[in-house]
């Protein structure tokens, strides 16, 4: 599938800083739009249906899978999460750049559908730092932290399937790197040809 906009996919083990980096990038970059995923997990805290996620029942999720409504979906930490075709195609067809914050299994599926998608993996600087970030976050029991650390080993082993990797040691540096990836992608000839087709035509460049 080919759209005028760019599709960025960001994956990382939990605790590596993916959400904070994506949030900061979205605040700085008005050309980027987030995609809202569907999930079977219940809302947490102040989360609102349609804002953080579309919260759906197992049956609703099954019906969407059967209707082929997802570009990708995966089991993550005992729940199901999916990116609906609608969540990204409408925005991309209008030329917007879309950013997906999803797990590594979804990122790999996206690459199979959108060959032009830019897949970015965020790594922690060390296992010790990842564990201490999960502990400092104070959201999970020690057992869950152990499970996240075990999952993280499986996730980072997939880094070779991604286009870019950012090591999130210092937040500002990692954000700078993320902005640089987005900016350089927009300047690629293939992206410029899609986004600025009329300029290329006016200049008689095939
Ligand atoms: P949380 O429940 O903490 O919001 O998200 C748990 C994990 O699911 C995170 O790694 C998040 O990026 C991932 N995730 C969120 N939405 C999607 C999605 O649409 N597809 C996939 N494959 N993973 C998702």
Tab-separated table of C-alpha atoms and ligand atoms in Angstrom:
chain	number	residue	atom	x	y	z
A	1	UNK	CA	0.000	0.000	0.000
A	2	UNK	CA	1.304	3.446	-0.908
A	3	UNK	CA	0.213	6.698	0.736
A	4	UNK	CA	1.494	10.272	0.548
A	5	UNK	CA	2.183	10.330	4.309
A	6	UNK	CA	4.851	8.503	6.283
A	7	UNK	CA	4.201	5.748	8.767
A	8	UNK	CA	6.457	5.558	11.833
A	9	UNK	CA	6.339	2.582	14.151
A	10	UNK	CA	7.969	2.718	17.570
A	11	UNK	CA	8.499	-0.399	19.668
A	12	UNK	CA	10.439	-1.014	22.875
A	13	UNK	CA	10.472	-3.200	25.953
A	14	UNK	CA	8.312	-1.830	28.709
A	15	UNK	CA	10.283	0.721	30.764
A	16	UNK	CA	12.562	1.781	27.894
A	17	UNK	CA	10.746	5.130	27.611
A	18	UNK	CA	8.720	4.640	24.434
A	19	UNK	CA	5.535	6.379	25.630
A	20	UNK	CA	7.334	9.439	27.040
A	21	UNK	CA	9.375	9.843	23.861
A	22	UNK	CA	6.350	9.497	21.568
A	23	UNK	CA	4.331	11.914	23.707
A	24	UNK	CA	7.111	14.529	23.610
A	25	UNK	CA	7.532	14.082	19.858
A	26	UNK	CA	3.787	14.479	19.232
A	27	UNK	CA	3.754	17.704	21.255
A	28	UNK	CA	6.585	19.125	19.137
A	29	UNK	CA	5.494	17.925	15.719
A	30	UNK	CA	2.054	18.944	14.495
A	31	UNK	CA	2.409	16.954	11.260
A	32	UNK	CA	2.434	13.724	13.222
A	33	UNK	CA	-0.766	12.034	14.322
A	34	UNK	CA	-1.063	9.150	16.765
A	35	UNK	CA	-3.066	6.078	15.889
A	36	UNK	CA	-5.579	4.936	18.512
A	37	UNK	CA	-5.441	1.161	18.984
A	38	UNK	CA	-8.126	-1.253	20.123
A	39	UNK	CA	-7.488	-3.322	23.229
A	40	UNK	CA	-9.235	-5.896	25.352
A	41	UNK	CA	-7.566	-4.613	28.526
A	42	UNK	CA	-9.699	-2.465	30.847
A	43	UNK	CA	-8.985	1.279	31.105
A	44	UNK	CA	-6.508	2.423	33.778
A	45	UNK	CA	-6.834	5.633	35.814
A	46	UNK	CA	-7.962	8.563	33.683
A	47	UNK	CA	-7.832	6.717	30.341
A	48	UNK	CA	-10.735	7.534	28.037
A	49	UNK	CA	-12.369	5.396	25.343
A	50	UNK	CA	-11.257	6.733	21.956
A	51	UNK	CA	-8.365	8.759	23.371
A	52	UNK	CA	-5.709	6.344	24.723
A	53	UNK	CA	-7.453	3.266	23.273
A	54	UNK	CA	-10.752	1.954	22.047
A	55	UNK	CA	-11.553	-0.417	24.921
A	56	UNK	CA	-13.478	-3.388	23.570
A	57	UNK	CA	-14.712	-6.755	24.831
A	58	UNK	CA	-13.150	-10.065	23.747
A	59	UNK	CA	-16.209	-10.608	21.509
A	60	UNK	CA	-15.865	-7.215	19.845
A	61	UNK	CA	-12.171	-7.849	19.267
A	62	UNK	CA	-12.936	-11.308	17.792
A	63	UNK	CA	-15.503	-9.737	15.456
A	64	UNK	CA	-12.936	-7.201	14.234
A	65	UNK	CA	-10.382	-9.967	13.616
A	66	UNK	CA	-13.022	-11.945	11.678
A	67	UNK	CA	-13.922	-8.848	9.627
A	68	UNK	CA	-10.236	-8.333	8.775
A	69	UNK	CA	-10.424	-4.874	10.332
A	70	UNK	CA	-6.863	-4.895	11.730
A	71	UNK	CA	-3.600	-4.158	9.955
A	72	UNK	CA	-1.911	-5.952	12.827
A	73	UNK	CA	-2.816	-7.316	16.209
A	74	UNK	CA	-1.007	-9.222	18.936
A	75	UNK	CA	-1.244	-10.689	22.425
A	76	UNK	CA	0.747	-8.459	24.767
A	77	UNK	CA	0.960	-9.185	28.507
A	78	UNK	CA	-2.217	-11.318	28.529
A	79	UNK	CA	-4.363	-8.829	26.596
A	80	UNK	CA	-4.948	-8.269	22.894
A	81	UNK	CA	-4.076	-5.051	21.097
A	82	UNK	CA	-4.621	-4.129	17.458
A	83	UNK	CA	-4.223	-1.288	14.993
A	84	UNK	CA	-7.342	-0.951	12.894
A	85	UNK	CA	-6.989	-0.258	9.187
A	86	UNK	CA	-9.287	2.714	9.693
A	87	UNK	CA	-7.009	4.190	12.410
A	88	UNK	CA	-4.216	4.744	9.955
A	89	UNK	CA	-5.439	4.596	6.380
A	90	UNK	CA	-7.770	7.621	6.530
A	91	UNK	CA	-5.049	9.792	8.064
A	92	UNK	CA	-2.319	8.577	5.743
A	93	UNK	CA	-4.447	8.957	2.634
A	94	UNK	CA	-4.850	12.648	3.549
A	95	UNK	CA	-1.066	12.978	3.656
A	96	UNK	CA	-0.634	13.006	7.441
A	97	UNK	CA	2.320	11.258	9.029
A	98	UNK	CA	1.142	8.654	11.494
A	99	UNK	CA	3.010	7.242	14.476
A	100	UNK	CA	2.200	3.875	15.999
A	101	UNK	CA	3.355	2.993	19.472
A	102	UNK	CA	3.000	-0.763	19.481
A	103	UNK	CA	4.800	-3.935	20.535
A	104	UNK	CA	7.524	-5.595	18.447
A	105	UNK	CA	5.218	-8.327	17.041
A	106	UNK	CA	2.869	-5.667	15.661
A	107	UNK	CA	5.779	-3.655	14.262
A	108	UNK	CA	6.978	-6.664	12.266
A	109	UNK	CA	3.457	-7.279	10.908
A	110	UNK	CA	3.170	-3.605	9.884
A	111	UNK	CA	6.409	-3.824	7.908
A	112	UNK	CA	4.922	-6.717	5.909
A	113	UNK	CA	1.890	-4.621	4.932
A	114	UNK	CA	3.496	-1.187	4.604
A	115	UNK	CA	6.933	-1.762	3.114
A	116	UNK	CA	7.683	1.968	3.494
A	117	UNK	CA	6.966	2.008	7.233
A	118	UNK	CA	9.893	3.224	9.330
A	119	UNK	CA	10.358	0.898	12.280
A	120	UNK	CA	12.222	2.319	15.255
A	121	UNK	CA	13.291	0.318	18.287
A	122	UNK	CA	14.054	1.989	21.611
A	123	UNK	CA	16.629	0.224	23.787
A	124	UNK	CA	17.469	0.897	27.431
A	125	UNK	CA	21.182	1.568	28.084
A	126	UNK	CA	21.512	-1.589	30.241
A	127	UNK	CA	19.461	-4.326	31.908
A	128	UNK	CA	20.201	-2.781	35.322
A	129	UNK	CA	18.815	0.570	34.188
A	130	UNK	CA	15.701	-1.049	32.695
A	131	UNK	CA	14.973	-2.841	35.967
A	132	UNK	CA	15.507	0.280	38.052
A	133	UNK	CA	13.210	2.296	35.743
A	134	UNK	CA	10.476	-0.333	36.138
A	135	UNK	CA	10.991	-0.253	39.914
A	136	UNK	CA	10.983	3.565	40.046
A	137	UNK	CA	7.745	3.621	38.015
A	138	UNK	CA	6.122	1.870	40.957
A	139	UNK	CA	3.295	0.385	38.826
A	140	UNK	CA	4.169	-3.290	39.025
A	141	UNK	CA	4.738	-5.968	41.657
A	142	UNK	CA	8.210	-7.626	41.797
A	143	UNK	CA	6.747	-10.681	39.993
A	144	UNK	CA	5.425	-8.527	37.129
A	145	UNK	CA	8.753	-6.706	36.929
A	146	UNK	CA	10.522	-10.066	36.610
A	147	UNK	CA	8.086	-11.028	33.835
A	148	UNK	CA	8.658	-7.723	32.001
A	149	UNK	CA	12.433	-8.215	32.276
A	150	UNK	CA	12.110	-11.746	30.825
A	151	UNK	CA	9.880	-10.506	27.991
A	152	UNK	CA	12.354	-7.697	27.324
A	153	UNK	CA	15.078	-10.280	26.505
A	154	UNK	CA	12.829	-11.773	23.813
A	155	UNK	CA	11.871	-8.319	22.496
A	156	UNK	CA	15.399	-6.884	22.160
A	157	UNK	CA	16.470	-10.001	20.233
A	158	UNK	CA	14.225	-8.681	17.404
A	159	UNK	CA	16.082	-5.397	17.020
A	160	UNK	CA	17.728	-6.508	13.755
A	161	UNK	CA	14.311	-6.451	12.035
A	162	UNK	CA	13.974	-2.694	12.654
A	163	UNK	CA	15.275	0.194	10.550
A	164	UNK	CA	16.573	2.360	13.392
A	165	UNK	CA	17.563	1.928	16.992
A	166	UNK	CA	17.701	4.588	19.690
A	167	UNK	CA	19.442	3.955	22.998
A	168	UNK	CA	17.465	5.895	25.562
A	169	UNK	CA	20.127	6.800	28.075
A	170	UNK	CA	19.412	10.524	28.273
A	171	UNK	CA	15.855	11.508	27.419
A	172	UNK	CA	16.731	14.713	25.536
A	173	UNK	CA	19.337	12.958	23.424
A	174	UNK	CA	16.902	10.144	22.600
A	175	UNK	CA	14.218	12.682	21.650
A	176	UNK	CA	16.728	14.477	19.427
A	177	UNK	CA	17.494	11.137	17.736
A	178	UNK	CA	13.798	10.389	17.224
A	179	UNK	CA	13.196	13.834	15.689
A	180	UNK	CA	16.207	13.314	13.423
A	181	UNK	CA	14.821	9.995	12.143
A	182	UNK	CA	11.416	11.540	11.417
A	183	UNK	CA	12.971	14.551	9.718
A	184	UNK	CA	15.374	12.581	7.546
A	185	UNK	CA	12.618	10.195	6.502
A	186	UNK	CA	10.558	13.154	5.292
A	187	UNK	CA	13.497	14.301	3.157
A	188	UNK	CA	14.034	10.962	1.418
A	189	UNK	CA	13.469	11.111	-2.336
A	190	UNK	CA	10.747	8.461	-2.166
A	191	UNK	CA	8.912	10.378	0.611
A	192	UNK	CA	9.320	13.748	-1.138
A	193	UNK	CA	8.006	12.248	-4.388
A	194	UNK	CA	4.889	11.088	-2.524
A	195	UNK	CA	4.396	14.219	-0.426
A	196	UNK	CA	5.344	16.796	-3.090
A	197	UNK	CA	4.207	15.080	-6.285
A	198	UNK	CA	3.020	18.399	-7.789
A	199	UNK	CA	6.466	20.011	-7.317
A	200	UNK	CA	8.175	17.081	-8.976
A	201	UNK	CA	5.691	17.309	-11.866
A	202	UNK	CA	6.155	21.070	-12.212
A	203	UNK	CA	9.924	20.518	-12.387
A	204	UNK	CA	9.417	17.774	-14.977
A	205	UNK	CA	11.181	15.233	-12.784
A	206	UNK	CA	9.989	11.727	-13.360
B	1	LIG	P1	-0.341	-0.734	27.729
B	1	LIG	O1	-1.390	-1.704	28.131
B	1	LIG	O2	0.713	-0.554	28.782
B	1	LIG	O3	-0.933	0.571	27.238
B	1	LIG	O4	0.407	-1.354	26.453
B	1	LIG	C1	1.047	-2.594	26.540
B	1	LIG	C2	1.838	-2.831	25.265
B	1	LIG	O5	0.964	-3.002	24.135
B	1	LIG	C3	2.787	-1.698	24.889
B	1	LIG	O6	4.024	-2.246	24.458
B	1	LIG	C4	2.066	-1.036	23.735
B	1	LIG	O7	2.960	-0.359	22.887
B	1	LIG	C5	1.460	-2.242	23.051
B	1	LIG	N1	0.394	-1.858	22.121
B	1	LIG	C6	-0.463	-0.805	22.226
B	1	LIG	N2	-1.278	-0.757	21.165
B	1	LIG	C7	-0.920	-1.781	20.352
B	1	LIG	C8	-1.390	-2.234	19.087
B	1	LIG	O8	-2.299	-1.693	18.464
B	1	LIG	N3	-0.782	-3.327	18.577
B	1	LIG	C9	0.243	-3.983	19.201
B	1	LIG	N4	0.786	-5.031	18.582
B	1	LIG	N5	0.717	-3.576	20.403
B	1	LIG	C10	0.138	-2.490	20.963
